[in-house]
PDB file of C-alpha atoms in Angstrom:
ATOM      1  CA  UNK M  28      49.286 147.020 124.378  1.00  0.00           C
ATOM      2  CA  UNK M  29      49.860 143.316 123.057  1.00  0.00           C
ATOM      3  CA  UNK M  30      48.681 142.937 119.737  1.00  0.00           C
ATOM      4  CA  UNK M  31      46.378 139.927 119.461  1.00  0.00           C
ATOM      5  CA  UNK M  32      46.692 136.766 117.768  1.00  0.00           C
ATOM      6  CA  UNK M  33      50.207 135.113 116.563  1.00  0.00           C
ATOM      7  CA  UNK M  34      53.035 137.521 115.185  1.00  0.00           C
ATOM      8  CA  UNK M  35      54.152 136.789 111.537  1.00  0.00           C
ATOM      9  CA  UNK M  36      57.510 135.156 112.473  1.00  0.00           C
ATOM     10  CA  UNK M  37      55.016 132.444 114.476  1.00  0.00           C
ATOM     11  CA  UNK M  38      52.740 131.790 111.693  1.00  0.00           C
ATOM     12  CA  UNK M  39      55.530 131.511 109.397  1.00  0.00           C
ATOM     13  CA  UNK M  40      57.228 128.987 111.970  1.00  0.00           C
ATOM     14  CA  UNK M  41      53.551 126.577 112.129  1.00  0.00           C
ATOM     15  CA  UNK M  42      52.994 127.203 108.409  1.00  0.00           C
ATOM     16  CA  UNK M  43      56.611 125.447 107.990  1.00  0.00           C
ATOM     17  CA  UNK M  44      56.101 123.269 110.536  1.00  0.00           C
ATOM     18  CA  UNK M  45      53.001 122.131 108.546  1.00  0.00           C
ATOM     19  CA  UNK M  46      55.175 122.387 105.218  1.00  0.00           C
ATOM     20  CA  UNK M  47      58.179 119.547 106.653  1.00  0.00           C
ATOM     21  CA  UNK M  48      54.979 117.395 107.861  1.00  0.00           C
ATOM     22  CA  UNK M  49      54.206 117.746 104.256  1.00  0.00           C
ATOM     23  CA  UNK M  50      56.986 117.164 102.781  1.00  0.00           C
ATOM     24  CA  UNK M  51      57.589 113.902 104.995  1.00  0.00           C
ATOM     25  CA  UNK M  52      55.003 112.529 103.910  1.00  0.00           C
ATOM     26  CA  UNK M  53      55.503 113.184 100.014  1.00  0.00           C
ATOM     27  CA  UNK M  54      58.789 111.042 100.564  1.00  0.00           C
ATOM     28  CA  UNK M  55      56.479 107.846 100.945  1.00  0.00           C
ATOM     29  CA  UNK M  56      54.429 108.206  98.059  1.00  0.00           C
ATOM     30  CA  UNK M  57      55.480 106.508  94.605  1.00  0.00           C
ATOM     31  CA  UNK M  58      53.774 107.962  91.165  1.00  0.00           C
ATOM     32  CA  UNK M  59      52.301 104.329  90.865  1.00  0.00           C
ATOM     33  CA  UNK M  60      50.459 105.058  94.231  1.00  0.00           C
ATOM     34  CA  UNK M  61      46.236 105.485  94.416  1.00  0.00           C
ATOM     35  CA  UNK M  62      45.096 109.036  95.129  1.00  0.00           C
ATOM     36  CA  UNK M  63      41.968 110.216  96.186  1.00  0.00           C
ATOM     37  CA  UNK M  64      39.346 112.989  95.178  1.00  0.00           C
ATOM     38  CA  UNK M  65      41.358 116.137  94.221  1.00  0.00           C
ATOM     39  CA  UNK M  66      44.298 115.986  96.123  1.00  0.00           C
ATOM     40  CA  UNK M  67      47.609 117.684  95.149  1.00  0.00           C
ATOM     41  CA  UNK M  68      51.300 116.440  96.142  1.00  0.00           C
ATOM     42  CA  UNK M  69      55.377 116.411  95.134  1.00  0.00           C
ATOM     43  CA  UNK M  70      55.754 112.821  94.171  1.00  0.00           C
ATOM     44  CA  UNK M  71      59.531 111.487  93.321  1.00  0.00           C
ATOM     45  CA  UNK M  72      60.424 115.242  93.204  1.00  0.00           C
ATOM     46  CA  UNK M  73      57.496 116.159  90.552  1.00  0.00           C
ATOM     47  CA  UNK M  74      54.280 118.477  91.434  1.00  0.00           C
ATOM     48  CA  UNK M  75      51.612 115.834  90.792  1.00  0.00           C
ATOM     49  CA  UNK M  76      47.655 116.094  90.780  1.00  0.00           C
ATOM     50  CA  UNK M  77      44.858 113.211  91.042  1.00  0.00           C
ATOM     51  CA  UNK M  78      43.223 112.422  88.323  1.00  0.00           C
ATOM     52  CA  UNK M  79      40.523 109.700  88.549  1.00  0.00           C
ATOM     53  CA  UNK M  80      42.555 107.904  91.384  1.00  0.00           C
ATOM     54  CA  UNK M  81      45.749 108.269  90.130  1.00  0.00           C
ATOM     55  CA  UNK M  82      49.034 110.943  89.929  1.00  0.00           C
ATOM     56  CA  UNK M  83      49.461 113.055  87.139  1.00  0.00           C
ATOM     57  CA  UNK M  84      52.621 114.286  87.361  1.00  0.00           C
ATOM     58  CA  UNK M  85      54.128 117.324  85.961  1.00  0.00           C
ATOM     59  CA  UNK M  86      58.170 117.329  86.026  1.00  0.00           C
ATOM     60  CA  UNK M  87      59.831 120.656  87.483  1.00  0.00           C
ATOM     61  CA  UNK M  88      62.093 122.396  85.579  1.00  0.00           C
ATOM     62  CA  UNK M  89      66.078 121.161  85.629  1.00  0.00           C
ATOM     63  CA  UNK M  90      68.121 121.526  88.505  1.00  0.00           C
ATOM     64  CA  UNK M  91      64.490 122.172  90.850  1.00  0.00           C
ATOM     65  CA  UNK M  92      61.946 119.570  92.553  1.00  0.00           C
ATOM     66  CA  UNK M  93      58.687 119.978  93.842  1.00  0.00           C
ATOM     67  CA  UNK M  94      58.661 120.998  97.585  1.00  0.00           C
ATOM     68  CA  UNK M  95      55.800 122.181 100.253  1.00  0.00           C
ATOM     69  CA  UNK M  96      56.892 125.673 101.450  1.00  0.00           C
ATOM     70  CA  UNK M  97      55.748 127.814 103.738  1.00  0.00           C
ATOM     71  CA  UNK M  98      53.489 130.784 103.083  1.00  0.00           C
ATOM     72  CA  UNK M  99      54.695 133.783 104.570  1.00  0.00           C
ATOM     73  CA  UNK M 100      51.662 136.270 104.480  1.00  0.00           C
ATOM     74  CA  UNK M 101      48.681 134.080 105.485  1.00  0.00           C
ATOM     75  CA  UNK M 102      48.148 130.915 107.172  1.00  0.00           C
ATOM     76  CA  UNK M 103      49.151 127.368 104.749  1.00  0.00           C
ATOM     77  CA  UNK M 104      51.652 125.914 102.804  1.00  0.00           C
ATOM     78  CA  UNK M 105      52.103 125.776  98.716  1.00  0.00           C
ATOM     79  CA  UNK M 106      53.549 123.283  96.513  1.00  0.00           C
ATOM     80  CA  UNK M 107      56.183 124.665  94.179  1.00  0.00           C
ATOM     81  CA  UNK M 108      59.286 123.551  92.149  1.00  0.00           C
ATOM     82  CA  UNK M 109      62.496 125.158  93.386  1.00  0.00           C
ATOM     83  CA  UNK M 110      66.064 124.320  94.203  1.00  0.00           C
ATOM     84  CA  UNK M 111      66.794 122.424  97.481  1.00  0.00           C
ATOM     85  CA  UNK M 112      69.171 125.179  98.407  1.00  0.00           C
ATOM     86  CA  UNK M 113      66.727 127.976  98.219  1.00  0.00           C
ATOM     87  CA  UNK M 114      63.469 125.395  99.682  1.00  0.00           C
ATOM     88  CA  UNK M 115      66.269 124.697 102.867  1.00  0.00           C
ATOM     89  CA  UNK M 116      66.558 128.622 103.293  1.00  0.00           C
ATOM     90  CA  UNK M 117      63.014 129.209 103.472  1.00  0.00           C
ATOM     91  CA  UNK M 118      63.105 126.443 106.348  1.00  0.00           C
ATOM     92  CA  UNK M 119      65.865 127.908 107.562  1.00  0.00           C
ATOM     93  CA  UNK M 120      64.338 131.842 107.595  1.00  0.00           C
ATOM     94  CA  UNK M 121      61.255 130.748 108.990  1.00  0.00           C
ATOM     95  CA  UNK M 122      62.814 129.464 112.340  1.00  0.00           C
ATOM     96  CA  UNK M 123      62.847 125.302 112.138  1.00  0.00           C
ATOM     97  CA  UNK M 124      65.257 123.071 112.266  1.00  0.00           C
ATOM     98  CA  UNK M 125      65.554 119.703 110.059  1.00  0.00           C
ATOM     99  CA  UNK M 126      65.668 121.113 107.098  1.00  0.00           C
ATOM    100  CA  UNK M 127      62.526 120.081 104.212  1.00  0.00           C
ATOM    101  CA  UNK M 128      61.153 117.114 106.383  1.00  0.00           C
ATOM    102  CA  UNK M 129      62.436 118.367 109.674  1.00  0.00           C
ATOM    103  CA  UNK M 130      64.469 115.342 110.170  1.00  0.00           C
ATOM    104  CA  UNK M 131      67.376 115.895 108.298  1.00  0.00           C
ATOM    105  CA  UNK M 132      71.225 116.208 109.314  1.00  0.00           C
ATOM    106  CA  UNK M 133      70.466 117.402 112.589  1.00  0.00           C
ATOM    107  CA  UNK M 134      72.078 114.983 114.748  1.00  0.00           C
ATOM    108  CA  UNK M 135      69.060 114.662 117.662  1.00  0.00           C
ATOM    109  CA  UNK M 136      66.844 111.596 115.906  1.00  0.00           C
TER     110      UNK M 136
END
């Protein structure tokens, strides 16, 4: 019988999927920038939180920046500081293409 609902290899495909639109997006936004409410984001490489309309950003550790990855057990994305090599594997594993942002270095724009 077909199981029901998506495999794992599909949810970890949307959840990265979700992660690049993320990511994208976090490419736009400068630490001078207004925030809103509670929201969380990698701004200019750093793992940033608002805080009364405005980024408080936390630096990653040397040779790592702050990236949205996939989840791979549930539905979602987190934020996390890691190396681009290991963030573009995780892409990679999951099944996308475009590395981080999904628009990267592959040759169809």
């Amino acid at each position: 019988s077909a199981s029901a609902g998506t495999s794992t290899s599909d949810l970890v495909k949307k959840n990265a999927l979700e992660a690049q639109q993320y990511n994208a997006r976090f490419a736009t936004i400068k630490a001078t920038d207004a925030c809103q409410g509670s929201e969380m984001a990698c701004v200019e490489g750093a793992f940033a939180s608002c805080v009364n309309g405005k980024w408080s950003v936390q630096k990653c550790s040397t040779g790592t920046q702050c990236f949205a990855l996939p989840l791979v057990a549930k539905a979602g994305t987190s934020l996390a500081c890691d190396t681009q090599a290991d963030a573009n594997l995780r892409f990679t594993d999951a099944g996308v293409t475009g590395g981080i942002t999904g628009s990267s270095a592959s040759g169809d724009s």
